[in-house]
Tab-separated table of N, CA and C in Angstrom:
chain	number	residue	atom	x	y	z
A	1	MET	N	-3.474	12.183	17.892
A	1	MET	CA	-2.738	12.467	17.323
A	1	MET	C	-3.767	11.987	15.831
A	2	SER	N	-3.816	13.148	14.616
A	2	SER	CA	-4.444	12.634	13.216
A	2	SER	C	-4.127	11.939	12.184
A	3	PRO	N	-4.883	11.406	11.818
A	3	PRO	CA	-4.349	10.525	10.362
A	3	PRO	C	-3.364	10.759	9.763
A	4	LYS	N	-2.372	10.137	9.003
A	4	LYS	CA	-1.669	11.038	7.568
A	4	LYS	C	-2.623	10.399	6.747
A	5	VAL	N	-2.370	8.706	6.923
A	5	VAL	CA	-3.028	8.349	6.108
A	5	VAL	C	-4.211	7.592	5.996
A	6	SER	N	-4.994	7.536	5.058
A	6	SER	CA	-6.334	6.233	5.384
A	6	SER	C	-6.257	5.351	4.799
A	7	ILE	N	-6.727	3.998	5.081
A	7	ILE	CA	-6.881	2.948	4.558
A	7	ILE	C	-7.573	2.780	4.791
A	8	ILE	N	-8.709	2.501	3.333
A	8	ILE	CA	-9.826	2.305	2.553
A	8	ILE	C	-9.761	0.472	1.952
A	9	MET	N	-11.086	0.046	2.664
A	9	MET	CA	-11.027	-1.188	1.737
A	9	MET	C	-12.320	-1.796	1.427
A	10	GLY	N	-12.510	-2.616	0.629
A	10	GLY	CA	-14.121	-2.747	0.041
A	10	GLY	C	-14.675	-3.496	1.012
A	11	SER	N	-14.001	-4.434	1.575
A	11	SER	CA	-15.282	-5.399	2.262
A	11	SER	C	-14.052	-5.582	3.582
A	12	THR	N	-13.971	-5.940	4.885
A	12	THR	CA	-13.286	-6.567	5.888
A	12	THR	C	-12.772	-8.350	5.030
A	13	SER	N	-13.104	-8.737	4.334
A	13	SER	CA	-12.515	-10.109	3.928
A	13	SER	C	-11.359	-9.204	3.055
A	14	ASP	N	-10.902	-8.248	3.088
A	14	ASP	CA	-9.419	-8.006	2.668
A	14	ASP	C	-8.661	-7.406	3.452
A	15	LEU	N	-8.896	-7.722	4.993
A	15	LEU	CA	-7.922	-7.048	6.159
A	15	LEU	C	-6.606	-7.977	6.279
A	16	PRO	N	-6.566	-9.414	5.860
A	16	PRO	CA	-5.777	-9.655	5.868
A	16	PRO	C	-4.496	-9.253	4.861
A	17	VAL	N	-4.718	-8.897	3.631
A	17	VAL	CA	-3.899	-8.218	2.565
A	17	VAL	C	-3.594	-6.775	3.148
A	18	MET	N	-4.698	-5.797	3.677
A	18	MET	CA	-4.522	-4.896	3.993
A	18	MET	C	-3.821	-4.477	5.350
A	19	GLU	N	-3.677	-5.484	6.580
A	19	GLU	CA	-2.802	-5.451	7.493
A	19	GLU	C	-1.538	-5.119	7.130
A	20	LYS	N	-0.908	-5.498	6.093
A	20	LYS	CA	0.424	-5.396	5.781
A	20	LYS	C	1.017	-3.782	5.906
A	21	ALA	N	-0.383	-3.040	4.929
A	21	ALA	CA	0.178	-1.753	4.841
A	21	ALA	C	0.045	-0.946	6.218
A	22	MET	N	-0.826	-1.581	7.679
A	22	MET	CA	-1.546	-1.313	8.831
A	22	MET	C	0.513	-1.379	9.859
A	23	LYS	N	0.743	-2.083	8.727
A	23	LYS	CA	1.810	-3.246	9.927
A	23	LYS	C	2.714	-1.699	10.041
A	24	PHE	N	3.420	-1.783	8.369
A	24	PHE	CA	4.519	-0.918	7.989
A	24	PHE	C	4.112	0.881	8.457
A	25	LEU	N	2.895	0.746	7.945
A	25	LEU	CA	2.992	2.279	8.633
A	25	LEU	C	2.588	2.423	10.805
A	26	ASP	N	2.384	1.544	10.903
A	26	ASP	CA	2.652	1.456	12.118
A	26	ASP	C	4.051	1.526	12.888
A	27	ASP	N	5.149	0.671	11.843
A	27	ASP	CA	6.299	0.515	12.071
A	27	ASP	C	7.268	1.659	11.858
A	28	MET	N	6.744	2.640	10.618
A	28	MET	CA	7.226	3.717	10.358
A	28	MET	C	6.638	4.696	11.456
A	29	GLN	N	5.668	4.740	12.703
A	29	GLN	CA	5.005	5.612	13.216
A	29	GLN	C	4.551	6.815	12.661
A	30	VAL	N	3.345	6.350	11.594
A	30	VAL	CA	2.835	7.206	10.481
A	30	VAL	C	1.517	6.880	10.961
A	31	PRO	N	0.907	7.977	11.621
A	31	PRO	CA	-1.044	7.603	12.501
A	31	PRO	C	-1.610	7.539	10.917
A	32	PHE	N	-2.470	6.576	11.261
A	32	PHE	CA	-3.700	5.560	10.180
A	32	PHE	C	-4.837	5.657	10.655
A	33	GLU	N	-5.712	5.748	9.665
A	33	GLU	CA	-6.994	4.976	10.123
A	33	GLU	C	-7.444	4.358	9.329
A	34	VAL	N	-8.269	3.291	9.660
A	34	VAL	CA	-8.921	2.246	8.450
A	34	VAL	C	-10.177	2.413	8.304
A	35	ASN	N	-10.398	1.553	7.096
A	35	ASN	CA	-12.689	1.295	7.515
A	35	ASN	C	-12.877	1.037	6.120
A	36	ALA	N	-13.772	0.304	5.823
A	36	ALA	CA	-14.294	-0.593	5.498
A	36	ALA	C	-15.273	0.469	4.336
A	37	LEU	N	-15.272	0.540	3.107
A	37	LEU	CA	-16.342	1.370	2.289
A	37	LEU	C	-16.863	0.351	1.043
A	38	SER	N	-17.706	0.556	0.407
A	38	SER	CA	-18.000	0.237	-1.021
A	38	SER	C	-18.221	1.185	-1.964
A	39	ALA	N	-17.455	1.222	-2.856
A	39	ALA	CA	-18.315	1.941	-4.293
A	39	ALA	C	-19.118	1.557	-4.627
A	40	HIS	N	-19.740	0.244	-4.470
A	40	HIS	CA	-20.646	-0.130	-4.831
A	40	HIS	C	-22.308	-0.321	-3.951
A	41	ARG	N	-21.733	-0.241	-2.451
A	41	ARG	CA	-22.799	-1.027	-1.949
A	41	ARG	C	-23.021	0.538	-0.957
A	42	THR	N	-22.266	1.673	-0.572
A	42	THR	CA	-21.966	2.398	-0.061
A	42	THR	C	-21.649	3.753	-1.018
A	43	PRO	N	-21.902	4.181	-1.996
A	43	PRO	CA	-21.291	5.154	-2.595
A	43	PRO	C	-21.715	6.313	-2.150
A	44	ASP	N	-22.678	6.461	-1.531
A	44	ASP	CA	-22.601	7.692	-0.593
A	44	ASP	C	-21.737	8.374	0.265
A	45	ALA	N	-21.241	6.903	1.111
A	45	ALA	CA	-20.608	7.239	1.846
A	45	ALA	C	-19.281	7.422	1.640
A	46	VAL	N	-18.786	6.582	0.402
A	46	VAL	CA	-17.419	6.831	-0.556
A	46	VAL	C	-17.155	8.390	-0.963
A	47	GLU	N	-17.880	8.677	-1.422
A	47	GLU	CA	-18.049	10.190	-2.080
A	47	GLU	C	-17.746	10.864	-0.969
A	48	GLN	N	-18.286	11.234	-0.141
A	48	GLN	CA	-18.230	11.971	1.456
A	48	GLN	C	-16.899	11.673	1.711
A	49	PHE	N	-16.722	10.400	2.331
A	49	PHE	CA	-15.669	10.146	2.924
A	49	PHE	C	-14.239	10.772	1.615
A	50	ALA	N	-14.012	10.957	0.526
A	50	ALA	CA	-13.273	11.047	-0.308
A	50	ALA	C	-13.332	12.737	-0.378
A	51	LYS	N	-14.195	13.302	-0.196
A	51	LYS	CA	-14.524	14.872	-0.228
A	51	LYS	C	-14.048	15.499	1.444
A	52	THR	N	-13.924	14.975	2.008
A	52	THR	CA	-13.836	15.458	3.567
A	52	THR	C	-11.948	14.888	3.770
A	53	ALA	N	-11.512	14.086	3.303
A	53	ALA	CA	-10.279	13.169	3.748
A	53	ALA	C	-9.329	14.999	4.204
A	54	LYS	N	-9.257	15.133	3.044
A	54	LYS	CA	-8.043	16.464	2.787
A	54	LYS	C	-8.347	17.373	4.170
A	55	SER	N	-9.671	18.027	4.664
A	55	SER	CA	-9.807	19.005	5.323
A	55	SER	C	-9.694	18.531	6.548
A	56	ARG	N	-9.756	17.598	6.613
A	56	ARG	CA	-9.331	16.288	8.195
A	56	ARG	C	-8.058	15.946	8.725
A	57	GLY	N	-6.895	16.249	7.513
A	57	GLY	CA	-5.358	15.762	7.436
A	57	GLY	C	-5.010	14.810	7.065
A	58	ILE	N	-6.219	14.331	5.987
A	58	ILE	CA	-5.313	13.158	5.716
A	58	ILE	C	-4.472	13.924	4.464
A	59	GLN	N	-3.258	12.569	4.138
A	59	GLN	CA	-2.232	13.068	3.007
A	59	GLN	C	-2.330	11.911	1.743
A	60	VAL	N	-1.904	11.216	1.972
A	60	VAL	CA	-2.459	9.703	1.040
A	60	VAL	C	-3.466	8.899	1.257
A	61	ILE	N	-3.932	8.359	0.355
A	61	ILE	CA	-5.344	7.243	0.498
A	61	ILE	C	-4.368	6.007	0.136
A	62	ILE	N	-5.012	4.866	0.605
A	62	ILE	CA	-4.247	3.747	-0.104
A	62	ILE	C	-5.830	3.014	-0.014
A	63	ALA	N	-5.876	2.562	-0.698
A	63	ALA	CA	-7.557	2.062	-1.351
A	63	ALA	C	-7.133	0.767	-1.713
A	64	GLY	N	-7.878	-0.535	-1.418
A	64	GLY	CA	-7.557	-1.966	-1.489
A	64	GLY	C	-9.092	-2.575	-2.425
A	65	ALA	N	-9.021	-3.019	-3.322
A	65	ALA	CA	-10.484	-3.497	-3.542
A	65	ALA	C	-10.134	-4.775	-4.503
A	66	GLY	N	-11.292	-5.879	-4.543
A	66	GLY	CA	-11.023	-6.922	-5.593
A	66	GLY	C	-11.812	-6.387	-6.383
A	67	MET	N	-12.207	-7.538	-7.423
A	67	MET	CA	-12.856	-7.562	-8.344
A	67	MET	C	-12.680	-6.539	-9.306
A	68	ALA	N	-14.031	-5.782	-9.530
A	68	ALA	CA	-14.710	-4.575	-10.295
A	68	ALA	C	-13.622	-3.736	-10.200
A	69	ALA	N	-13.201	-3.857	-8.620
A	69	ALA	CA	-12.077	-2.487	-7.972
A	69	ALA	C	-12.308	-1.229	-8.236
A	70	ALA	N	-13.901	-0.681	-8.332
A	70	ALA	CA	-14.287	0.981	-8.717
A	70	ALA	C	-13.733	1.520	-7.885
A	71	LEU	N	-13.918	1.229	-5.580
A	71	LEU	CA	-13.488	2.254	-5.268
A	71	LEU	C	-12.094	3.166	-5.322
A	72	PRO	N	-10.974	2.425	-5.201
A	72	PRO	CA	-9.923	2.836	-5.430
A	72	PRO	C	-9.955	4.720	-6.653
A	73	GLY	N	-10.559	4.230	-7.535
A	73	GLY	CA	-10.701	5.175	-8.755
A	73	GLY	C	-11.898	5.972	-8.159
A	74	VAL	N	-13.026	5.633	-7.268
A	74	VAL	CA	-14.181	6.149	-7.591
A	74	VAL	C	-13.924	7.493	-6.259
A	75	ILE	N	-12.730	6.794	-5.150
A	75	ILE	CA	-12.005	7.920	-4.033
A	75	ILE	C	-11.497	9.071	-4.826
A	76	ALA	N	-10.068	8.731	-5.790
A	76	ALA	CA	-9.448	9.148	-6.729
A	76	ALA	C	-10.440	11.039	-7.589
A	77	ALA	N	-11.902	9.916	-8.006
A	77	ALA	CA	-12.566	11.189	-8.496
A	77	ALA	C	-12.995	12.566	-7.812
A	78	SER	N	-12.999	12.017	-6.058
A	78	SER	CA	-13.945	13.164	-5.761
A	78	SER	C	-12.481	13.414	-4.782
A	79	THR	N	-11.490	13.545	-4.984
A	79	THR	CA	-10.665	14.185	-3.767
A	79	THR	C	-9.033	14.735	-4.607
A	80	PRO	N	-8.703	15.541	-4.201
A	80	PRO	CA	-7.373	16.159	-5.264
A	80	PRO	C	-6.264	15.440	-4.072
A	81	LEU	N	-6.604	14.550	-3.238
A	81	LEU	CA	-5.520	13.193	-2.567
A	81	LEU	C	-4.485	12.574	-3.493
A	82	PRO	N	-3.483	12.231	-3.616
A	82	PRO	CA	-2.880	10.745	-4.308
A	82	PRO	C	-3.976	9.982	-3.227
A	83	VAL	N	-3.970	9.142	-4.410
A	83	VAL	CA	-4.480	7.641	-3.765
A	83	VAL	C	-3.701	6.350	-4.901
A	84	ILE	N	-3.555	5.405	-3.954
A	84	ILE	CA	-2.727	4.431	-4.376
A	84	ILE	C	-3.880	3.301	-3.869
A	85	GLY	N	-4.014	2.635	-5.195
A	85	GLY	CA	-4.341	1.053	-5.280
A	85	GLY	C	-4.477	0.188	-5.008
A	86	VAL	N	-4.616	-0.972	-4.035
A	86	VAL	CA	-4.288	-2.382	-4.077
A	86	VAL	C	-4.951	-3.033	-4.424
A	87	PRO	N	-4.675	-3.754	-5.852
A	87	PRO	CA	-5.844	-4.736	-6.317
A	87	PRO	C	-5.732	-5.872	-5.393
A	88	ILE	N	-6.854	-6.534	-4.854
A	88	ILE	CA	-6.827	-7.618	-4.309
A	88	ILE	C	-7.165	-9.109	-4.676
A	89	LYS	N	-6.631	-9.975	-4.713
A	89	LYS	CA	-6.501	-10.771	-4.871
A	89	LYS	C	-7.824	-11.829	-4.770
A	90	GLY	N	-9.214	-12.477	-5.401
A	90	GLY	CA	-9.801	-12.669	-4.550
A	90	GLY	C	-10.902	-13.287	-5.727
A	91	SER	N	-10.688	-13.795	-6.722
A	91	SER	CA	-12.022	-13.710	-8.282
A	91	SER	C	-11.230	-14.830	-8.691
A	92	VAL	N	-12.169	-15.257	-9.208
A	92	VAL	CA	-11.438	-16.353	-10.710
A	92	VAL	C	-10.375	-15.982	-11.825
A	93	LEU	N	-10.686	-14.718	-11.704
A	93	LEU	CA	-9.181	-14.018	-12.129
A	93	LEU	C	-7.968	-13.856	-11.323
A	94	ASP	N	-7.799	-14.723	-10.472
A	94	ASP	CA	-6.820	-14.288	-9.509
A	94	ASP	C	-6.416	-13.268	-9.445
A	95	GLY	N	-7.296	-11.813	-9.233
A	95	GLY	CA	-7.011	-10.474	-8.970
A	95	GLY	C	-6.443	-9.302	-10.040
A	96	VAL	N	-6.363	-10.847	-11.378
A	96	VAL	CA	-6.092	-9.959	-12.244
A	96	VAL	C	-7.130	-8.493	-13.035
A	97	ASP	N	-8.374	-9.425	-12.597
A	97	ASP	CA	-9.644	-8.075	-13.042
A	97	ASP	C	-9.187	-6.844	-11.942
A	98	ALA	N	-9.010	-7.126	-10.478
A	98	ALA	CA	-8.877	-5.787	-9.488
A	98	ALA	C	-7.933	-5.048	-10.334
A	99	LEU	N	-6.669	-5.615	-11.071
A	99	LEU	CA	-5.629	-4.895	-11.257
A	99	LEU	C	-5.890	-4.050	-12.241
A	100	TYR	N	-6.381	-4.795	-13.705
A	100	TYR	CA	-7.192	-3.704	-14.862
A	100	TYR	C	-7.716	-3.009	-14.126
A	101	SER	N	-8.917	-2.952	-13.229
A	101	SER	CA	-9.793	-2.399	-13.114
A	101	SER	C	-9.052	-1.141	-12.495
A	102	ILE	N	-8.269	-0.963	-11.523
A	102	ILE	CA	-7.168	-0.125	-10.851
A	102	ILE	C	-6.601	0.755	-12.174
A	103	LEU	N	-5.572	0.156	-13.159
A	103	LEU	CA	-4.902	0.655	-13.481
A	103	LEU	C	-5.981	1.298	-14.729
A	104	GLN	N	-6.432	0.622	-15.010
A	104	GLN	CA	-7.249	1.778	-16.619
A	104	GLN	C	-7.960	2.810	-16.146
A	105	MET	N	-7.703	4.085	-15.122
A	105	MET	CA	-8.082	5.175	-15.118
A	105	MET	C	-8.036	6.354	-16.254
A	106	PRO	N	-9.219	6.449	-16.180
A	106	PRO	CA	-9.137	7.529	-17.477
A	106	PRO	C	-8.165	8.891	-17.528
A	107	PRO	N	-7.599	9.947	-18.417
A	107	PRO	CA	-6.981	11.157	-17.830
A	107	PRO	C	-7.128	11.766	-16.762
A	108	GLY	N	-6.883	12.137	-15.995
A	108	GLY	CA	-7.179	13.486	-14.983
A	108	GLY	C	-7.480	12.768	-13.761
A	109	ILE	N	-7.599	11.165	-13.820
A	109	ILE	CA	-8.143	10.943	-12.182
A	109	ILE	C	-6.909	9.601	-11.936
A	110	PRO	N	-6.026	9.964	-11.978
A	110	PRO	CA	-4.781	9.155	-11.526
A	110	PRO	C	-5.045	8.395	-10.724
A	111	VAL	N	-4.520	6.868	-10.629
A	111	VAL	CA	-4.690	6.142	-9.180
A	111	VAL	C	-3.016	5.020	-9.478
A	112	ALA	N	-2.263	5.392	-8.115
A	112	ALA	CA	-1.450	4.676	-8.094
A	112	ALA	C	-1.682	3.566	-8.128
A	113	THR	N	-0.713	2.585	-8.425
A	113	THR	CA	-1.463	0.791	-8.320
A	113	THR	C	-0.215	0.179	-8.190
A	114	VAL	N	-0.638	-0.950	-6.970
A	114	VAL	CA	0.798	-1.319	-6.599
A	114	VAL	C	0.177	-2.703	-7.136
A	115	ALA	N	1.112	-3.790	-6.729
A	115	ALA	CA	1.120	-5.427	-7.313
A	115	ALA	C	-0.327	-6.248	-6.580
A	116	ILE	N	-1.123	-6.997	-7.417
A	116	ILE	CA	-2.041	-7.654	-6.545
A	116	ILE	C	-1.314	-8.336	-5.444
A	117	ASN	N	-2.144	-7.697	-4.359
A	117	ASN	CA	-1.998	-8.163	-2.813
A	117	ASN	C	-1.257	-7.203	-2.214
A	118	GLY	N	-0.239	-5.933	-2.432
A	118	GLY	CA	0.761	-5.240	-2.963
A	118	GLY	C	0.578	-4.841	-1.558
A	119	ALA	N	0.300	-4.593	-0.547
A	119	ALA	CA	-0.551	-3.974	0.568
A	119	ALA	C	0.937	-3.110	0.907
A	120	MET	N	1.893	-3.733	1.438
A	120	MET	CA	3.150	-3.200	2.012
A	120	MET	C	3.649	-2.378	1.197
A	121	ASN	N	3.542	-2.644	-0.261
A	121	ASN	CA	4.255	-1.698	-1.111
A	121	ASN	C	3.510	-0.447	-1.068
A	122	ALA	N	2.384	-0.390	-1.275
A	122	ALA	CA	1.243	0.988	-1.071
A	122	ALA	C	1.815	1.219	0.251
A	123	ALA	N	1.741	1.029	1.355
A	123	ALA	CA	2.311	1.842	2.800
A	123	ALA	C	3.489	2.618	2.113
A	124	ILE	N	5.026	1.464	1.386
A	124	ILE	CA	6.014	2.280	1.190
A	124	ILE	C	5.608	3.548	0.224
A	125	LEU	N	5.186	3.208	-0.412
A	125	LEU	CA	4.733	4.275	-1.380
A	125	LEU	C	4.393	5.666	-0.773
A	126	ALA	N	3.162	5.484	0.129
A	126	ALA	CA	2.645	6.459	1.279
A	126	ALA	C	3.788	7.074	1.476
A	127	CYS	N	4.598	6.431	2.395
A	127	CYS	CA	5.382	7.319	3.731
A	127	CYS	C	6.394	7.654	2.540
A	128	GLU	N	6.399	7.410	1.383
A	128	GLU	CA	7.536	8.541	0.501
A	128	GLU	C	7.483	9.322	-0.152
A	129	MET	N	5.914	9.471	-0.368
A	129	MET	CA	5.319	10.572	-0.583
A	129	MET	C	5.564	11.438	0.375
A	130	ILE	N	4.859	11.210	1.498
A	130	ILE	CA	4.998	12.286	2.832
A	130	ILE	C	5.772	12.280	3.616
A	131	SER	N	6.939	11.872	3.007
A	131	SER	CA	8.597	12.191	3.257
A	131	SER	C	9.012	13.356	2.600
A	132	LEU	N	8.218	13.541	1.389
A	132	LEU	CA	9.036	14.817	0.441
A	132	LEU	C	9.017	16.029	1.746
A	133	ALA	N	7.572	15.879	2.528
A	133	ALA	CA	7.584	17.294	3.784
A	133	ALA	C	7.341	16.866	4.810
A	134	ASP	N	8.116	15.595	5.598
A	134	ASP	CA	8.717	15.377	6.489
A	134	ASP	C	10.080	14.734	6.506
A	135	SER	N	10.975	15.380	7.087
A	135	SER	CA	12.181	15.122	7.409
A	135	SER	C	12.384	13.941	8.330
A	136	GLU	N	12.096	13.989	9.149
A	136	GLU	CA	11.288	12.420	10.640
A	136	GLU	C	11.370	11.589	9.898
A	137	LEU	N	10.212	11.768	8.676
A	137	LEU	CA	10.178	10.134	7.903
A	137	LEU	C	11.047	10.044	6.902
A	138	ALA	N	11.830	10.785	6.219
A	138	ALA	CA	12.296	10.269	5.442
A	138	ALA	C	13.624	9.837	5.658
A	139	ALA	N	14.134	10.410	7.074
A	139	ALA	CA	15.402	9.471	7.546
A	139	ALA	C	15.089	8.067	7.702
A	140	LYS	N	13.740	8.121	8.532
A	140	LYS	CA	13.176	6.418	8.915
A	140	LYS	C	13.052	5.531	7.406
A	141	MET	N	12.314	6.328	6.544
A	141	MET	CA	12.861	5.511	5.366
A	141	MET	C	13.981	5.566	4.402
A	142	GLU	N	15.019	5.916	4.778
A	142	GLU	CA	16.634	5.715	4.140
A	142	GLU	C	16.708	5.179	5.003
A	143	GLU	N	16.713	4.721	6.227
A	143	GLU	CA	17.258	3.217	7.458
A	143	GLU	C	16.430	2.351	6.458
A	144	TYR	N	14.923	2.232	6.162
A	144	TYR	CA	14.728	1.254	5.663
A	144	TYR	C	14.644	0.715	4.457
A	145	LYS	N	15.511	1.512	4.372
A	145	LYS	CA	16.091	1.204	2.842
A	145	LYS	C	17.420	0.839	2.540
A	146	LYS	N	17.925	1.052	3.879
A	146	LYS	CA	19.532	0.666	3.881
A	146	LYS	C	19.273	-0.938	4.760
A	147	GLY	N	18.518	-0.882	5.443
A	147	GLY	CA	17.955	-2.354	5.614
A	147	GLY	C	17.779	-3.506	4.914
A	148	LEU	N	17.578	-3.027	3.744
A	148	LEU	CA	16.751	-3.598	2.652
A	148	LEU	C	18.206	-4.542	1.593
A	149	GLY	N	19.095	-3.793	1.465
A	149	GLY	CA	20.668	-3.820	1.060
A	149	GLY	C	21.308	-5.113	2.365
A	150	ALA	N	20.915	-4.817	3.321
A	150	ALA	CA	21.950	-4.854	4.524
A	150	ALA	C	21.607	-7.121	4.430
A	151	LYS	N	19.729	-6.969	4.272
A	151	LYS	CA	18.997	-8.354	4.487
A	151	LYS	C	19.649	-9.481	2.773
A	152	ILE	N	19.914	-8.520	2.066
A	152	ILE	CA	20.419	-9.212	0.720
A	152	ILE	C	21.751	-9.365	1.024
A	153	GLU	N	22.843	-8.858	1.440
A	153	GLU	CA	24.271	-8.892	1.602
A	153	GLU	C	24.232	-10.237	2.936
A	154	LYS	N	23.190	-10.761	3.825
A	154	LYS	CA	23.274	-11.298	4.263
A	154	LYS	C	23.149	-12.763	3.458
A	155	ALA	N	21.843	-13.147	3.236
A	155	ALA	CA	21.623	-13.895	2.050
A	155	ALA	C	22.578	-13.997	1.471
A	156	ASN	N	23.318	-13.293	0.870
A	156	ASN	CA	24.510	-13.996	0.293
A	156	ASN	C	25.312	-14.464	0.770
A	157	LYS	N	25.425	-14.227	1.993
A	157	LYS	CA	26.510	-14.954	2.878
A	157	LYS	C	26.306	-16.267	3.298
A	158	ASP	N	24.661	-15.826	3.545
A	158	ASP	CA	24.561	-17.458	4.102
A	158	ASP	C	24.726	-18.882	2.765
A	159	LEU	N	24.374	-17.855	1.591
A	159	LEU	CA	24.168	-18.541	0.893
A	159	LEU	C	25.710	-19.382	-0.065
A	160	SER	N	26.487	-18.082	0.648
A	160	SER	CA	28.542	-18.938	0.368
A	160	SER	C	28.808	-19.869	0.916
A	161	GLU	N	27.776	-20.000	2.136
A	161	GLU	CA	28.300	-20.979	3.022
A	161	GLU	C	27.853	-22.103	2.917
A	162	VAL	N	26.537	-22.541	2.372
A	162	VAL	CA	26.034	-23.928	1.218
A	162	VAL	C	26.600	-24.676	0.720
A	163	LYS	N	26.868	-25.877	0.913
A	163	LYS	CA	27.739	-26.802	0.563
A	163	LYS	C	27.391	-28.259	-0.393
A	164	TYR	N	27.673	-28.115	-1.770
A	164	TYR	CA	27.452	-29.023	-2.447
A	164	TYR	C	29.091	-29.515	-3.678
A	165	THR	N	28.308	-30.594	-3.730
A	165	THR	CA	29.754	-30.806	-4.586
A	165	THR	C	29.799	-30.115	-6.331
A	166	TYR	N	29.138	-29.770	-6.763
A	166	TYR	CA	29.348	-28.895	-7.669
A	166	TYR	C	29.084	-27.891	-7.945
A	167	LYS	N	28.755	-27.104	-6.488
A	167	LYS	CA	28.879	-26.006	-6.299
A	167	LYS	C	30.093	-25.263	-6.423
A	168	THR	N	29.829	-24.178	-6.909
A	168	THR	CA	31.343	-23.444	-7.523
A	168	THR	C	31.580	-21.932	-6.950
A	169	ASN	N	30.998	-21.735	-6.578
A	169	ASN	CA	31.238	-20.071	-5.441
A	169	ASN	C	30.672	-20.418	-4.305
C-alpha cells in the first residue's frame, strides 16, 4: 500500500502534536508516511523529498513546524502538491511566530494553514482534498461530519439535564 499523505515535521519534538493527524488518517484508513526533515538543518533532503513526492504517489503533504516554520513553505516551493502547514507551539511566542511564518507565503507558493497545533484539522483537510477523487473516502468523511453534529446534540441533551435553582432551560 502506497502512502497518499506525507506527514513531515521539523523535529521529533513535534510528534505529540502531529500524532493527532496520524490518528485521524489511520481511523479513516488513509495510507500515510511520517518523516522528520528540517528546512534549516537538512535543506537538500527537504528539496529532494518535495521534488519526488508526487512521483511516489503522495497526494497531499502535511508539514508541521515551529518557530521560524520555514518547512511548509520550502516544501511548497518545490512541489505542485497541496501543502498544509501546521504551526507548532513551542517558542516564547506560543506558536504565533510559526503561524505568521506559514501564513505569509508569497504569491504562487500557497500553503494552506490550520490553527496552532491543529494537526487533526490538517488531516481532515487532507482527507477532504483526497475525497474529491475518492468516493469511498468521501463517504467516510460524510459520516464523520454527521457524527460531529450528533456529539453536539448529545451534549445539549446532557446539558438540559443539569439542574440548578436559577437555570431556566
